[in-house]
């Protein structure tokens, strides 16, 4: 034990400022399809202190799950926690790109403004010990050292150090982990930087006792002057592009990468009303087009806002409740102590789609002073309801057709969606409120009250009387010009 503790402190002393990391790869203890297509990470950065909470969409039997994550130091047991999945669901619902809806007022009725946000994450003991001792001896042969081991929640955790990637790969393989074919290649840079490895697998007995049928997120914390996520390791068993959602909290402003461009997602665009039924598909296609437009190498900003307890408006509009004290505590935002100005929190949501060829480097972040608010939002507008038979109503219907035409063009520009039937959407209201072609074409500039018979007899002869009188008056009563003397 003394040797182990000494090793831990030596490791912390030597490499505590070299690397900070997450985003490992999954390894299987049996042949199964294991691909990490999407991951979510909560990052908390305060000075050199970092808290990382990891969630994944692991697909497969949990007994086959295992994960390898680079970490900068040998973590103490009190630096590792298991948290509930709900924190990710809450942050996702609150910060996700949103579709908001508004309602036109009826121009033929007193104006009533109605804005509404859409509510729219058995082996005998002695035998086991002998086996472990043999395994420890074998570990030394491969340059792999078990620096620490814990059981936390439903997870068995090992912290390993290794001298070379081939040795670590061999060690994992001999211990029953199925290593991705590209693992040794991506492990090499981390071993050269003296990184430790956080190896996690599910303790089935613990999991059954806890009653969970899913994998809860794991949270780690450490001190390091570098602020980064090693996404390269996550590509080892990737089956195509990987999506990573980062929810970041700081005291001051946005979190942005320093080695890749940050691009804001399009926002405040007005789109057709029917997008409401396909908003998920719409945003997928919108993101896909933005991803390719930016050369598949940008990091996209989806949300940024001051969410401090003292901050009034935290979104416009909000689609779910903003983070509260319990959420901050779960995420590791430990400087929030109450309703005071010291509890400043800025929330950034980033979306990264990465591949090995376009993201050859790990994500390196910085905390910026930029506190500008931003949210990816898209707008649909419901047309006015009720009777539109008035002069203002006629103008409204014409304007509505023009507006819908622009919405359809915006949809094509954002998501690439085209459909000949969109023409019906554009003219829907124009056809519905088309004027009656049999309506009488009456002369309205002559007051009917002064006409013989008024409206009752139609006054058909009278509507010509006044114009005729005007013409005759101009013709015969016009003053004659005096001829100038020659």
GROMACS .gro file of C-alpha atoms in nm, residues 104-395:
model
  292
  104UNK     CA    1  -5.029   3.705  -3.572
  105UNK     CA    2  -5.295   3.936  -3.440
  106UNK     CA    3  -5.613   3.971  -3.642
  107UNK     CA    4  -5.581   4.306  -3.822
  108UNK     CA    5  -5.960   4.336  -3.834
  109UNK     CA    6  -5.992   4.313  -3.458
  110UNK     CA    7  -5.844   4.506  -3.167
  111UNK     CA    8  -5.477   4.417  -3.141
  112UNK     CA    9  -5.407   4.145  -2.896
  113UNK     CA   10  -5.042   4.042  -2.892
  114UNK     CA   11  -4.997   3.683  -2.804
  115UNK     CA   12  -4.650   3.545  -2.785
  116UNK     CA   13  -4.615   3.190  -2.678
  117UNK     CA   14  -4.306   2.989  -2.641
  118UNK     CA   15  -4.307   2.631  -2.761
  119UNK     CA   16  -4.258   2.376  -2.505
  120UNK     CA   17  -4.134   2.193  -2.710
  121UNK     CA   18  -3.216   1.372  -2.214
  122UNK     CA   19  -1.701  -1.849  -0.882
  123UNK     CA   20  -1.384  -1.854  -0.806
  124UNK     CA   21  -1.269  -1.931  -0.449
  125UNK     CA   22  -1.118  -1.628  -0.274
  126UNK     CA   23  -0.771  -1.778  -0.242
  127UNK     CA   24  -0.774  -1.875  -0.607
  128UNK     CA   25  -0.877  -1.521  -0.710
  129UNK     CA   26  -0.598  -1.369  -0.506
  130UNK     CA   27  -0.342  -1.601  -0.658
  131UNK     CA   28  -0.474  -1.508  -1.001
  132UNK     CA   29  -0.440  -1.136  -0.923
  133UNK     CA   30  -0.085  -1.182  -0.799
  134UNK     CA   31   0.009  -1.365  -1.116
  135UNK     CA   32  -0.157  -1.089  -1.315
  136UNK     CA   33   0.035  -0.816  -1.129
  137UNK     CA   34   0.357  -0.994  -1.214
  138UNK     CA   35   0.251  -1.008  -1.575
  139UNK     CA   36   0.161  -0.637  -1.565
  140UNK     CA   37   0.516  -0.547  -1.479
  141UNK     CA   38   0.632  -0.744  -1.777
  142UNK     CA   39   0.428  -0.521  -2.007
  143UNK     CA   40   0.527  -0.196  -1.845
  144UNK     CA   41   0.179  -0.149  -1.700
  145UNK     CA   42   0.126  -0.056  -1.335
  146UNK     CA   43  -0.205  -0.053  -1.150
  147UNK     CA   44  -0.172   0.278  -0.967
  148UNK     CA   45  -0.508   0.259  -0.792
  149UNK     CA   46  -0.831   0.064  -0.800
  150UNK     CA   47  -1.173   0.147  -0.666
  151UNK     CA   48  -1.531   0.032  -0.681
  152UNK     CA   49  -1.752   0.338  -0.704
  153UNK     CA   50  -2.121   0.298  -0.760
  154UNK     CA   51  -2.173   0.026  -1.017
  155UNK     CA   52  -1.824   0.069  -1.166
  156UNK     CA   53  -1.493  -0.108  -1.107
  157UNK     CA   54  -1.220   0.143  -1.178
  158UNK     CA   55  -0.849   0.098  -1.240
  159UNK     CA   56  -0.592   0.371  -1.283
  160UNK     CA   57  -0.308   0.251  -1.497
  161UNK     CA   58   0.025   0.387  -1.605
  162UNK     CA   59   0.209   0.240  -1.899
  163UNK     CA   60   0.552   0.273  -2.052
  164UNK     CA   61   0.455   0.199  -2.409
  165UNK     CA   62   0.141   0.165  -2.613
  166UNK     CA   63   0.211  -0.189  -2.722
  167UNK     CA   64   0.251  -0.291  -2.358
  168UNK     CA   65  -0.077  -0.131  -2.258
  169UNK     CA   66  -0.254  -0.284  -2.554
  170UNK     CA   67  -0.117  -0.626  -2.463
  171UNK     CA   68  -0.212  -0.583  -2.098
  172UNK     CA   69  -0.571  -0.492  -2.186
  173UNK     CA   70  -0.594  -0.781  -2.427
  174UNK     CA   71  -0.457  -1.032  -2.176
  175UNK     CA   72  -0.708  -0.908  -1.922
  176UNK     CA   73  -0.995  -0.984  -2.152
  177UNK     CA   74  -1.056  -0.647  -2.314
  178UNK     CA   75  -1.120  -0.646  -2.686
  179UNK     CA   76  -0.913  -0.356  -2.812
  180UNK     CA   77  -1.007  -0.164  -3.125
  181UNK     CA   78  -0.772  -0.224  -3.413
  182UNK     CA   79  -0.651   0.138  -3.408
  183UNK     CA   80  -0.602   0.159  -3.032
  184UNK     CA   81  -0.222   0.132  -3.016
  185UNK     CA   82  -0.185   0.410  -3.270
  186UNK     CA   83  -0.396   0.656  -3.070
  187UNK     CA   84  -0.260   0.548  -2.731
  188UNK     CA   85   0.099   0.628  -2.824
  189UNK     CA   86   0.084   1.012  -2.792
  190UNK     CA   87  -0.073   0.989  -2.448
  191UNK     CA   88   0.187   0.745  -2.321
  192UNK     CA   89   0.463   0.972  -2.449
  193UNK     CA   90   0.313   1.256  -2.243
  194UNK     CA   91   0.305   1.034  -1.932
  195UNK     CA   92  -0.073   1.028  -1.915
  196UNK     CA   93  -0.254   0.788  -1.685
  197UNK     CA   94  -0.545   0.573  -1.794
  198UNK     CA   95  -0.879   0.553  -1.624
  199UNK     CA   96  -1.018   0.207  -1.702
  200UNK     CA   97  -1.381   0.147  -1.618
  201UNK     CA   98  -1.602  -0.157  -1.637
  202UNK     CA   99  -1.939  -0.242  -1.487
  203UNK     CA  100  -1.962  -0.432  -1.159
  204UNK     CA  101  -2.269  -0.640  -1.239
  205UNK     CA  102  -2.345  -0.730  -0.877
  206UNK     CA  103  -2.339  -0.365  -0.774
  207UNK     CA  104  -2.548  -0.267  -1.069
  208UNK     CA  105  -2.815  -0.526  -0.993
  209UNK     CA  106  -2.828  -0.418  -0.629
  210UNK     CA  107  -2.864  -0.056  -0.735
  211UNK     CA  108  -3.145  -0.149  -0.973
  212UNK     CA  109  -3.017   0.047  -1.273
  213UNK     CA  110  -3.053  -0.097  -1.621
  214UNK     CA  111  -2.844   0.179  -1.779
  215UNK     CA  112  -2.501   0.328  -1.730
  216UNK     CA  113  -2.492   0.636  -1.510
  217UNK     CA  114  -2.249   0.919  -1.588
  218UNK     CA  115  -1.909   0.927  -1.421
  219UNK     CA  116  -1.759   1.247  -1.285
  220UNK     CA  117  -1.392   1.318  -1.219
  221UNK     CA  118  -1.213   1.627  -1.090
  222UNK     CA  119  -0.848   1.731  -1.087
  223UNK     CA  120  -0.606   2.024  -1.104
  224UNK     CA  121  -0.426   2.105  -1.426
  225UNK     CA  122  -0.323   2.421  -1.610
  226UNK     CA  123  -0.430   2.269  -1.938
  227UNK     CA  124  -0.794   2.268  -2.040
  228UNK     CA  125  -0.860   2.009  -2.308
  229UNK     CA  126  -1.049   1.700  -2.421
  230UNK     CA  127  -0.852   1.425  -2.600
  231UNK     CA  128  -1.103   1.335  -2.869
  232UNK     CA  129  -0.847   1.137  -3.068
  233UNK     CA  130  -0.887   0.840  -2.838
  234UNK     CA  131  -1.261   0.845  -2.894
  235UNK     CA  132  -1.205   0.775  -3.264
  236UNK     CA  133  -1.040   0.440  -3.201
  237UNK     CA  134  -1.360   0.242  -3.238
  238UNK     CA  135  -1.557   0.508  -3.419
  239UNK     CA  136  -1.773   0.404  -3.708
  240UNK     CA  137  -1.780   0.736  -3.887
  241UNK     CA  138  -1.818   1.092  -3.757
  242UNK     CA  139  -1.872   1.135  -3.384
  243UNK     CA  140  -2.093   1.396  -3.224
  244UNK     CA  141  -1.992   1.553  -2.895
  245UNK     CA  142  -2.209   1.794  -2.699
  246UNK     CA  143  -2.020   2.003  -2.444
  247UNK     CA  144  -2.199   2.185  -2.162
  248UNK     CA  145  -1.944   2.417  -2.006
  249UNK     CA  146  -1.966   2.634  -1.693
  250UNK     CA  147  -1.728   2.911  -1.594
  251UNK     CA  148  -1.737   3.220  -1.375
  252UNK     CA  149  -1.682   3.474  -1.650
  253UNK     CA  150  -1.772   3.393  -2.009
  254UNK     CA  151  -1.783   3.152  -2.296
  255UNK     CA  152  -1.568   2.844  -2.337
  256UNK     CA  153  -1.415   2.825  -2.685
  257UNK     CA  154  -1.156   2.602  -2.850
  258UNK     CA  155  -0.819   2.761  -2.925
  259UNK     CA  156  -0.712   2.521  -3.200
  260UNK     CA  157  -1.037   2.506  -3.399
  261UNK     CA  158  -1.276   2.774  -3.518
  262UNK     CA  159  -1.594   2.847  -3.325
  263UNK     CA  160  -1.891   2.918  -3.550
  264UNK     CA  161  -2.234   3.033  -3.439
  265UNK     CA  162  -2.524   2.829  -3.567
  266UNK     CA  163  -2.774   3.025  -3.778
  267UNK     CA  164  -3.037   3.177  -3.554
  268UNK     CA  165  -3.362   3.378  -3.553
  269UNK     CA  166  -3.456   3.246  -3.897
  270UNK     CA  167  -3.826   3.239  -3.986
  271UNK     CA  168  -3.931   2.904  -4.128
  272UNK     CA  169  -4.262   2.758  -4.252
  273UNK     CA  170  -4.523   2.656  -4.003
  274UNK     CA  171  -4.502   2.287  -4.095
  275UNK     CA  172  -4.142   2.268  -3.968
  276UNK     CA  173  -4.307   2.225  -3.631
  277UNK     CA  174  -4.384   1.864  -3.728
  278UNK     CA  175  -4.030   1.791  -3.846
  279UNK     CA  176  -3.812   2.007  -3.625
  280UNK     CA  177  -3.575   1.722  -3.534
  281UNK     CA  178  -3.513   1.641  -3.899
  282UNK     CA  179  -3.488   2.010  -3.980
  283UNK     CA  180  -3.213   2.074  -3.726
  284UNK     CA  181  -3.025   1.760  -3.828
  285UNK     CA  182  -3.015   1.877  -4.188
  286UNK     CA  183  -2.938   2.234  -4.089
  287UNK     CA  184  -2.643   2.119  -3.877
  288UNK     CA  185  -2.525   1.884  -4.152
  289UNK     CA  186  -2.518   2.166  -4.406
  290UNK     CA  187  -2.344   2.401  -4.163
  291UNK     CA  188  -2.090   2.130  -4.083
  292UNK     CA  189  -1.998   2.087  -4.449
  293UNK     CA  190  -2.014   2.458  -4.522
  294UNK     CA  191  -1.746   2.517  -4.257
  295UNK     CA  192  -1.520   2.251  -4.400
  296UNK     CA  193  -1.611   1.985  -4.138
  297UNK     CA  194  -1.356   2.135  -3.902
  298UNK     CA  195  -1.545   2.390  -3.692
  299UNK     CA  196  -1.693   2.380  -3.344
  300UNK     CA  197  -2.049   2.512  -3.336
  301UNK     CA  198  -2.194   2.738  -3.071
  302UNK     CA  199  -2.555   2.649  -2.991
  303UNK     CA  200  -2.611   2.837  -2.666
  304UNK     CA  201  -2.436   3.089  -2.441
  305UNK     CA  202  -2.594   3.272  -2.149
  306UNK     CA  203  -2.534   3.406  -1.804
  307UNK     CA  204  -2.728   3.164  -1.582
  308UNK     CA  205  -2.624   3.311  -1.247
  309UNK     CA  206  -2.890   3.288  -0.975
  310UNK     CA  207  -2.907   3.669  -0.971
  311UNK     CA  208  -2.951   3.691  -1.350
  312UNK     CA  209  -3.305   3.773  -1.452
  313UNK     CA  210  -3.365   3.657  -1.809
  314UNK     CA  211  -3.178   3.334  -1.886
  315UNK     CA  212  -3.316   3.263  -2.233
  316UNK     CA  213  -3.553   3.417  -2.489
  317UNK     CA  214  -3.776   3.230  -2.475
  318UNK     CA  215  -3.704   2.951  -2.230
  319UNK     CA  216  -3.823   2.607  -2.335
  320UNK     CA  217  -3.749   2.442  -2.000
  321UNK     CA  218  -3.643   2.559  -1.654
  322UNK     CA  219  -3.287   2.699  -1.630
  323UNK     CA  220  -3.026   2.527  -1.409
  324UNK     CA  221  -3.085   2.572  -1.037
  325UNK     CA  222  -2.870   2.527  -0.727
  326UNK     CA  223  -2.908   2.149  -0.727
  327UNK     CA  224  -2.797   2.129  -1.090
  328UNK     CA  225  -2.491   2.345  -1.025
  329UNK     CA  226  -2.392   2.127  -0.731
  330UNK     CA  227  -2.434   1.806  -0.933
  331UNK     CA  228  -2.230   1.944  -1.221
  332UNK     CA  229  -1.947   2.053  -0.990
  333UNK     CA  230  -2.002   2.430  -1.003
  334UNK     CA  231  -1.895   2.462  -0.642
  335UNK     CA  232  -1.863   2.841  -0.624
  336UNK     CA  233  -2.238   2.896  -0.642
  337UNK     CA  234  -2.337   2.954  -0.282
  338UNK     CA  235  -2.666   3.140  -0.309
  339UNK     CA  236  -2.835   3.451  -0.436
  340UNK     CA  237  -2.528   3.673  -0.436
  341UNK     CA  238  -2.302   3.839  -0.693
  342UNK     CA  239  -2.015   3.601  -0.617
  343UNK     CA  240  -2.221   3.317  -0.766
  344UNK     CA  241  -2.163   3.417  -1.127
  345UNK     CA  242  -2.208   3.134  -1.378
  346UNK     CA  243  -2.179   3.144  -1.754
  347UNK     CA  244  -2.312   2.850  -1.955
  348UNK     CA  245  -2.182   2.752  -2.300
  349UNK     CA  246  -2.315   2.474  -2.519
  350UNK     CA  247  -2.089   2.354  -2.803
  351UNK     CA  248  -2.157   2.091  -3.067
  352UNK     CA  249  -1.861   1.914  -3.227
  353UNK     CA  250  -1.879   1.663  -3.511
  354UNK     CA  251  -1.534   1.522  -3.552
  355UNK     CA  252  -1.348   1.276  -3.766
  356UNK     CA  253  -0.989   1.168  -3.760
  357UNK     CA  254  -0.895   1.352  -4.077
  358UNK     CA  255  -1.055   1.687  -3.985
  359UNK     CA  256  -0.978   1.691  -3.613
  360UNK     CA  257  -0.623   1.559  -3.587
  361UNK     CA  258  -0.566   1.737  -3.256
  362UNK     CA  259  -0.744   1.710  -2.923
  363UNK     CA  260  -0.978   1.992  -2.830
  364UNK     CA  261  -0.792   2.258  -2.636
  365UNK     CA  262  -1.016   2.513  -2.468
  366UNK     CA  263  -0.993   2.855  -2.313
  367UNK     CA  264  -1.222   3.053  -2.088
  368UNK     CA  265  -1.295   3.384  -2.259
  369UNK     CA  266  -1.436   3.710  -2.119
  370UNK     CA  267  -1.704   3.702  -2.391
  371UNK     CA  268  -2.037   3.709  -2.210
  372UNK     CA  269  -2.255   3.780  -2.513
  373UNK     CA  270  -2.580   3.588  -2.501
  374UNK     CA  271  -2.665   3.355  -2.789
  375UNK     CA  272  -2.912   3.080  -2.863
  376UNK     CA  273  -2.990   2.887  -3.179
  377UNK     CA  274  -3.360   2.955  -3.232
  378UNK     CA  275  -3.596   2.926  -3.524
  379UNK     CA  276  -3.932   3.093  -3.556
  380UNK     CA  277  -4.268   2.984  -3.687
  381UNK     CA  278  -4.562   3.223  -3.699
  382UNK     CA  279  -4.924   3.119  -3.691
  383UNK     CA  280  -5.153   3.327  -3.912
  384UNK     CA  281  -5.430   3.537  -3.768
  385UNK     CA  282  -5.759   3.372  -3.687
  386UNK     CA  283  -6.113   3.500  -3.733
  387UNK     CA  284  -6.281   3.719  -3.988
  388UNK     CA  285  -6.032   3.898  -4.216
  389UNK     CA  286  -6.292   4.080  -4.427
  390UNK     CA  287  -6.168   4.433  -4.389
  391UNK     CA  288  -5.928   4.657  -4.578
  392UNK     CA  289  -5.645   4.581  -4.333
  393UNK     CA  290  -5.730   4.213  -4.362
  394UNK     CA  291  -5.683   4.227  -4.740
  395UNK     CA  292  -5.339   4.380  -4.695
   0.00000   0.00000   0.00000
